[in-house]
XYZ file of C-alpha atoms in Angstrom:
508
model
C 73.816 50.911 88.883
C 70.727 52.296 90.648
C 72.959 54.036 93.154
C 74.945 55.810 90.393
C 71.703 56.864 88.684
C 70.436 58.383 91.928
C 73.702 60.272 92.373
C 73.446 61.686 88.826
C 69.888 62.903 89.567
C 71.102 64.593 92.720
C 73.914 66.284 90.798
C 71.426 67.734 88.297
C 69.278 69.314 91.039
C 70.227 73.025 91.252
C 71.526 74.238 94.555
C 69.811 77.263 96.105
C 72.439 79.755 97.234
C 71.615 81.123 100.692
C 73.128 84.468 99.682
C 71.978 86.684 96.829
C 75.040 88.832 96.167
C 74.765 91.205 93.212
C 78.508 91.837 93.341
C 79.486 88.187 92.955
C 83.118 87.730 93.991
C 83.862 91.452 94.211
C 84.738 92.681 97.686
C 84.356 96.338 98.485
C 87.584 98.093 99.514
C 85.582 100.598 101.584
C 85.021 99.138 105.032
C 84.875 102.415 106.951
C 85.227 106.157 106.433
C 88.994 105.771 106.706
C 88.972 103.753 103.484
C 87.424 106.554 101.455
C 89.806 107.552 98.687
C 89.472 108.387 95.006
C 90.944 105.013 94.079
C 88.592 103.034 96.306
C 85.526 105.052 95.294
C 86.405 104.555 91.619
C 86.770 100.817 92.198
C 83.432 100.741 94.009
C 81.539 102.590 91.278
C 83.200 100.527 88.570
C 82.689 97.045 90.005
C 79.936 97.140 92.653
C 76.362 96.667 91.432
C 75.170 97.960 94.801
C 77.108 101.211 94.492
C 75.976 101.659 90.894
C 72.340 100.926 91.733
C 72.361 103.246 94.739
C 73.901 106.050 92.680
C 71.261 105.641 89.955
C 68.412 105.518 92.478
C 69.726 108.626 94.249
C 69.973 110.521 90.959
C 66.433 109.446 90.032
C 65.279 110.581 93.465
C 67.035 113.918 92.904
C 65.300 114.437 89.566
C 61.849 113.507 90.905
C 62.216 115.863 93.874
C 63.542 118.845 91.933
C 61.229 118.493 88.939
C 58.462 121.141 89.055
C 59.598 122.152 92.534
C 58.069 125.605 92.194
C 55.045 124.586 90.123
C 52.497 124.410 92.930
C 51.777 127.624 94.769
C 52.347 127.738 98.515
C 49.399 126.555 100.558
C 48.457 127.568 104.111
C 51.107 125.607 106.043
C 53.891 126.637 103.676
C 52.842 130.272 103.868
C 52.930 129.877 107.646
C 56.499 128.570 107.312
C 57.414 131.724 105.412
C 55.703 133.904 108.017
C 57.720 132.347 110.839
C 60.981 132.175 108.906
C 61.188 135.924 108.288
C 61.470 136.415 112.049
C 64.821 136.466 113.847
C 66.214 133.362 115.588
C 65.172 134.568 119.086
C 61.701 135.546 117.840
C 61.189 132.106 116.274
C 62.041 130.446 119.588
C 59.775 132.833 121.478
C 56.870 131.941 119.186
C 57.516 128.223 119.780
C 57.509 128.764 123.527
C 54.354 130.892 123.212
C 52.342 128.163 121.521
C 53.487 127.441 117.943
C 52.854 123.727 117.413
C 56.109 123.099 115.542
C 59.691 123.151 116.855
C 61.978 125.931 115.646
C 64.763 124.045 113.829
C 63.154 124.010 110.387
C 62.168 127.674 110.690
C 65.744 128.565 111.629
C 67.096 126.760 108.565
C 64.509 128.447 106.344
C 65.437 131.810 107.853
C 68.992 131.284 106.603
C 67.720 130.178 103.180
C 65.815 133.454 102.747
C 69.186 135.022 101.944
C 68.771 133.403 98.503
C 65.241 134.698 97.927
C 61.646 134.167 98.978
C 60.189 132.210 96.059
C 58.702 128.707 96.255
C 61.884 126.968 95.090
C 64.037 128.564 97.781
C 61.507 127.667 100.484
C 61.270 124.044 99.281
C 64.867 123.269 98.324
C 65.955 122.142 101.809
C 63.183 119.516 102.163
C 63.928 118.360 98.592
C 67.663 117.900 99.207
C 67.083 116.186 102.554
C 64.598 113.880 100.832
C 67.304 112.911 98.326
C 69.927 112.361 101.044
C 67.544 110.062 102.897
C 67.737 107.529 100.023
C 71.339 106.385 100.754
C 70.560 106.454 104.475
C 67.714 103.998 103.893
C 70.098 101.741 101.964
C 72.413 101.871 104.970
C 69.536 100.977 107.315
C 68.541 97.956 105.209
C 72.170 96.843 104.966
C 72.698 97.079 108.718
C 69.386 95.426 109.514
C 69.506 92.464 107.086
C 71.708 92.789 103.979
C 72.558 95.005 101.014
C 69.664 93.684 98.928
C 67.169 94.901 101.511
C 69.005 98.221 101.456
C 68.744 98.587 97.657
C 65.071 97.607 97.529
C 64.164 99.950 100.405
C 66.177 102.745 98.752
C 64.239 102.168 95.528
C 60.962 102.403 97.435
C 62.081 105.744 98.848
C 63.315 107.047 95.502
C 59.992 106.368 93.729
C 57.544 106.941 96.611
C 54.866 109.520 95.637
C 54.182 110.117 99.343
C 57.806 110.956 100.117
C 58.253 112.999 96.939
C 55.171 115.045 97.817
C 56.555 115.980 101.243
C 60.046 116.521 99.834
C 58.449 119.265 97.727
C 56.717 120.949 100.646
C 58.171 123.769 102.726
C 57.475 121.990 105.993
C 59.592 119.983 108.435
C 58.405 116.454 107.520
C 61.296 115.691 105.155
C 63.787 117.055 107.679
C 62.326 114.927 110.468
C 62.500 111.819 108.268
C 66.123 112.510 107.338
C 67.213 112.863 110.967
C 65.199 109.821 112.086
C 66.855 107.789 109.298
C 70.307 109.008 110.350
C 69.512 108.210 113.983
C 68.351 104.713 113.007
C 71.592 104.006 111.149
C 73.640 104.667 114.269
C 71.027 102.946 116.433
C 71.401 99.693 114.497
C 75.189 99.973 114.685
C 74.993 100.672 118.408
C 72.741 97.646 118.971
C 75.428 95.484 117.302
C 78.605 97.052 118.700
C 77.272 98.669 121.877
C 79.882 101.422 121.689
C 79.646 104.930 123.047
C 80.285 106.638 119.685
C 77.295 105.101 117.931
C 74.980 105.538 120.927
C 76.034 109.187 121.230
C 75.482 109.812 117.503
C 72.078 108.158 117.791
C 71.244 110.557 120.629
C 72.405 113.569 118.574
C 70.395 112.739 115.454
C 67.361 111.700 117.495
C 67.521 115.114 119.179
C 67.735 116.856 115.797
C 64.674 114.900 114.636
C 62.777 116.068 117.717
C 63.867 119.673 117.139
C 62.525 119.292 113.586
C 59.104 117.891 114.533
C 57.519 117.046 117.874
C 56.041 113.740 116.675
C 59.526 112.306 116.116
C 59.432 111.601 119.853
C 57.066 108.687 119.134
C 59.552 106.670 117.059
C 62.463 107.673 119.307
C 60.617 106.384 122.375
C 59.770 103.154 120.519
C 63.453 102.626 119.656
C 64.463 103.048 123.317
C 61.731 100.623 124.422
C 62.891 97.985 121.931
C 66.508 98.379 123.079
C 65.460 97.923 126.715
C 63.460 94.789 125.898
C 66.380 93.231 124.020
C 69.095 94.246 126.484
C 67.376 93.668 129.833
C 68.146 89.912 129.821
C 71.833 90.815 129.462
C 71.815 92.502 132.866
C 72.679 89.123 134.378
C 76.186 89.436 132.939
C 76.665 93.111 133.828
C 75.341 96.621 133.323
C 77.717 97.595 130.503
C 75.133 97.081 127.726
C 72.454 99.092 129.510
C 74.970 101.775 130.488
C 75.743 102.592 126.850
C 72.029 102.794 126.053
C 71.436 105.111 129.003
C 74.276 107.353 127.865
C 72.626 107.621 124.452
C 69.413 108.620 126.195
C 71.249 111.196 128.278
C 72.676 112.796 125.123
C 69.160 113.056 123.690
C 67.657 114.544 126.867
C 70.461 117.066 127.416
C 70.146 118.358 123.846
C 66.357 118.583 124.118
C 65.747 119.898 127.646
C 64.347 123.317 126.581
C 62.158 121.730 123.919
C 60.910 118.962 126.225
C 59.643 121.573 128.693
C 57.872 123.483 125.924
C 56.464 120.239 124.488
C 54.812 119.286 127.760
C 53.162 122.693 127.993
C 51.963 122.556 124.375
C 50.671 119.006 124.808
C 48.411 120.107 127.649
C 47.135 123.008 125.539
C 46.568 120.992 122.388
C 44.771 118.108 124.113
C 42.521 120.360 126.201
C 39.675 120.028 123.702
C 38.634 117.536 121.036
C 40.159 118.118 117.580
C 37.972 119.690 114.900
C 39.998 118.301 111.999
C 42.346 115.442 111.218
C 41.760 111.681 111.100
C 40.530 109.821 114.158
C 40.591 106.218 115.355
C 41.489 103.331 113.082
C 41.254 105.671 110.118
C 44.696 107.096 110.902
C 46.192 103.603 110.518
C 44.550 102.693 107.223
C 45.086 106.150 105.736
C 48.766 106.153 106.720
C 49.292 102.825 104.957
C 47.384 104.108 101.903
C 49.404 107.289 101.617
C 52.778 105.674 102.317
C 51.942 103.096 99.634
C 51.477 105.906 97.125
C 47.878 107.098 97.618
C 46.704 103.930 95.863
C 44.527 101.199 97.408
C 45.799 98.433 95.109
C 49.412 99.324 95.825
C 48.556 99.430 99.545
C 47.191 95.862 99.528
C 50.212 94.565 97.606
C 52.802 96.328 99.767
C 51.026 95.452 103.015
C 51.035 91.787 101.964
C 54.777 92.013 101.257
C 55.275 93.787 104.597
C 53.627 90.887 106.440
C 55.716 88.377 104.459
C 58.801 90.424 105.335
C 57.968 90.277 109.044
C 57.568 86.494 108.860
C 60.869 86.191 106.993
C 62.564 88.432 109.579
C 61.221 86.106 112.307
C 62.862 83.129 110.574
C 66.165 85.001 110.387
C 66.131 86.452 113.892
C 63.155 86.801 116.220
C 64.455 90.116 117.510
C 64.385 91.560 113.996
C 60.722 90.623 113.634
C 60.089 92.093 117.095
C 61.757 95.316 115.937
C 59.408 95.695 112.966
C 56.282 94.708 114.884
C 57.004 96.705 118.039
C 57.812 99.944 116.239
C 54.737 99.586 114.015
C 52.334 98.676 116.818
C 53.595 101.256 119.320
C 53.477 104.055 116.753
C 49.944 103.238 115.661
C 48.611 102.630 119.185
C 49.962 105.995 120.338
C 48.612 107.687 117.205
C 45.209 106.009 117.629
C 44.903 107.295 121.208
C 46.168 110.788 120.394
C 43.857 111.115 117.374
C 40.970 111.675 119.806
C 42.938 114.332 121.690
C 44.700 116.318 118.959
C 44.624 116.672 115.155
C 46.329 113.680 113.544
C 47.521 113.346 109.947
C 49.501 110.600 108.126
C 52.275 113.086 107.361
C 53.113 113.214 111.072
C 53.920 109.493 110.776
C 56.218 109.904 107.778
C 58.957 108.017 109.642
C 56.797 104.864 109.414
C 57.931 104.652 105.784
C 61.326 103.496 107.104
C 59.839 100.521 108.924
C 57.302 99.764 106.217
C 59.653 99.746 103.233
C 62.388 97.821 105.051
C 59.778 95.187 105.933
C 58.608 95.097 102.311
C 62.203 94.732 101.116
C 62.906 91.747 103.388
C 60.196 89.774 101.590
C 62.522 89.455 98.571
C 64.191 86.512 100.351
C 61.053 84.407 99.986
C 60.959 84.916 96.228
C 64.704 84.391 95.893
C 64.402 81.044 97.671
C 61.873 79.993 94.999
C 63.778 81.016 91.857
C 67.409 81.262 93.042
C 68.054 84.199 90.717
C 69.600 87.550 91.574
C 67.145 89.152 89.191
C 64.618 89.033 92.026
C 66.228 92.142 93.518
C 65.973 94.043 90.237
C 62.425 92.729 89.856
C 61.455 94.274 93.190
C 62.963 97.598 92.133
C 61.010 97.462 88.861
C 57.734 96.640 90.635
C 58.176 99.540 93.053
C 58.764 101.848 90.101
C 55.723 100.565 88.193
C 53.238 100.805 91.069
C 54.392 104.369 91.785
C 54.112 105.506 88.170
C 50.327 106.234 88.065
C 50.396 108.399 91.198
C 53.523 110.214 90.025
C 51.994 110.879 86.595
C 48.915 112.327 88.272
C 51.023 114.376 90.685
C 53.146 116.001 87.997
C 50.286 116.602 85.541
C 48.392 119.215 87.564
C 48.110 121.178 90.784
C 48.261 119.066 93.929
C 47.934 122.023 96.318
C 45.517 124.941 96.553
C 46.262 127.467 93.793
C 46.631 130.664 95.818
C 48.839 132.142 93.117
C 45.939 131.913 90.663
C 43.352 133.221 93.131
C 45.524 136.230 94.001
C 45.781 137.010 90.297
C 42.002 136.764 89.828
C 41.265 139.073 92.757
C 43.951 141.492 91.594
C 42.107 141.851 88.280
C 38.607 142.115 89.761
C 39.052 144.548 92.647
C 38.756 148.307 92.576
C 39.989 150.858 95.128
C 38.016 150.539 98.358
C 36.861 146.938 97.748
C 37.048 144.480 100.630
C 38.473 140.950 100.726
C 37.151 138.703 103.497
C 38.870 135.386 104.195
C 36.813 132.492 105.516
C 38.449 131.350 107.770
C 40.560 134.390 108.552
C 43.959 132.703 108.634
C 43.675 131.964 104.904
C 44.994 135.453 104.307
C 48.517 134.029 104.820
C 48.918 132.169 101.498
C 46.880 134.822 99.673
C 49.056 137.687 100.886
C 52.214 135.820 99.867
C 51.106 136.197 96.214
C 48.952 139.339 96.388
C 50.877 142.378 95.229
C 49.880 144.952 97.843
C 46.783 146.291 99.527
C 48.459 149.684 99.534
C 48.861 149.603 95.752
C 45.259 148.748 94.846
C 43.778 150.266 98.022
C 41.747 147.211 99.030
C 41.001 146.148 102.605
C 41.326 142.676 104.117
C 39.306 141.121 106.933
C 38.989 137.668 108.422
C 35.862 135.778 109.444
C 35.386 132.343 110.979
C 31.688 132.381 111.887
C 28.351 133.734 110.780
C 28.641 136.524 113.364
C 32.067 137.535 111.975
C 30.631 137.633 108.470
C 27.687 139.739 109.575
C 30.084 142.208 111.191
C 32.181 142.351 108.024
C 29.057 142.875 105.907
C 28.089 145.834 108.080
C 31.299 147.562 106.947
C 30.451 147.099 103.278
C 29.252 150.576 102.405
C 29.399 151.154 98.643
C 32.326 148.776 98.082
C 32.251 145.294 96.609
C 33.082 142.488 98.985
C 34.924 139.362 97.846
C 34.666 136.379 100.170
C 37.391 133.757 99.764
C 36.537 130.455 101.425
C 38.304 127.087 101.687
C 37.098 123.757 103.122
C 39.111 124.597 106.268
C 36.047 126.514 107.452
C 34.513 123.196 108.538
C 37.258 122.910 111.164
C 37.162 126.569 112.221
C 33.355 126.692 112.239
C 31.988 123.185 113.000
C 28.365 124.374 113.404
C 28.330 125.563 109.784
C 26.733 128.974 110.253
C 29.504 130.673 108.206
C 28.704 128.580 105.107
C 24.974 129.147 105.680
C 25.517 132.915 105.834
C 27.479 132.914 102.567
C 24.728 130.970 100.802
C 22.120 133.452 101.935
C 23.928 136.763 101.402
C 26.412 136.249 98.553
C 26.661 134.996 95.006
C 29.040 132.233 93.997
C 31.655 133.671 91.614
C 33.740 130.581 90.897
C 36.372 128.341 92.398
C 40.029 127.640 91.736
C 41.403 124.261 92.802
C 39.446 124.080 96.054
C 39.343 127.826 96.808
C 35.835 129.313 96.511
C 35.073 132.951 95.680
C 31.802 134.670 96.591
C 30.718 138.255 95.878
C 28.411 140.569 97.804
């Protein structure tokens, strides 16, 4: 009797399914690219919760990245992009070789895009589209690394991320670098499983494209090669085949990047010759990167970092090498960035690829919560939480200017100036975004000068004559003029005439 009662109690205890499959018994008919057909795609979109969720997330990501794409005016770096992009292909490469601190690929693509116009939307559309296309790539990374649930949660994090949306709406190479790093990582994970030449070669190709998009992509690429060597070195006892495929992938990367590698070494020596005057140094680059990737929100950062740690622990329980992957790539990237922050300017946007590691780690933590409740709703719950914690930053981002308003400043100066008046930029390179919006010096017969020190300002003031001088200053002067004599000169010799979203106007 007691035995039967015990058996009935055991039967009532719910069983925890080791797998959380949103599709239930449905099996996808698409196993490879060869299986792509209208019939199979229709079946997938009709029956697969993963396909439906990924489609919805991608469409949301598309809307968030295209919404208000031209609202903010171009700021300094974007105006610089325009200045380089109007050059010919050979001229862009020559400027890279001569000292431009960004590779030429993004400028080449933007040069082609100028066929469609020169407004803000045209300049930003490529980063926006690449930002959208990265969402399904992240799903693929999560799927290859752990399972489809990790892929969907990581894709949701990318779709809603204020940090990634911000740089998808900027005419710079960060979104392009992230896209190519994500594509490279997809084939890298496949190559680590199958160890075939095709996937290793494709990894080398996309890794090379990432490097041609932004120099700092080399950091994550090097970390991926180091991890592969650590994992595959013990297999040398059975033969060199595994290492040979990895080496061939490396050869593809090097061959495609030889000209750029030579230039990079020269630029590295130049850029590290003196201490940086701007950027984030030391441990600050680590904490600020986590804060920005988490959505520019400290509370979200603490929550997501906690989930990231839980995800690493869960990955360790699944496969120690997977935990090593997350830890090694995170530690190597931040150690290198910490050291370089004392040698060259360092910003969290250079580490945009860390969002791949971070959000995949966060997504893995779902398994812990699923083991507690045994409900597939955990996956949807994670997606909802990622949406909710991003909402405040997104609302703030879309409700006002998030970049310097050079369009507005150009309009103000256009109204104030008379023929013969002088416009002095402090520092001088701030003329780039201003001139993008300013109608024409020839039309209103004004004169432009640049100044980055008190001596430069004194020289400009000596040319004043009977004209009115307008001094346009931004906080960048603290980097161009660390001793502060330019700001001191302005306080002594000019009158403050107002400011527009971080751009200050003075009149003499």
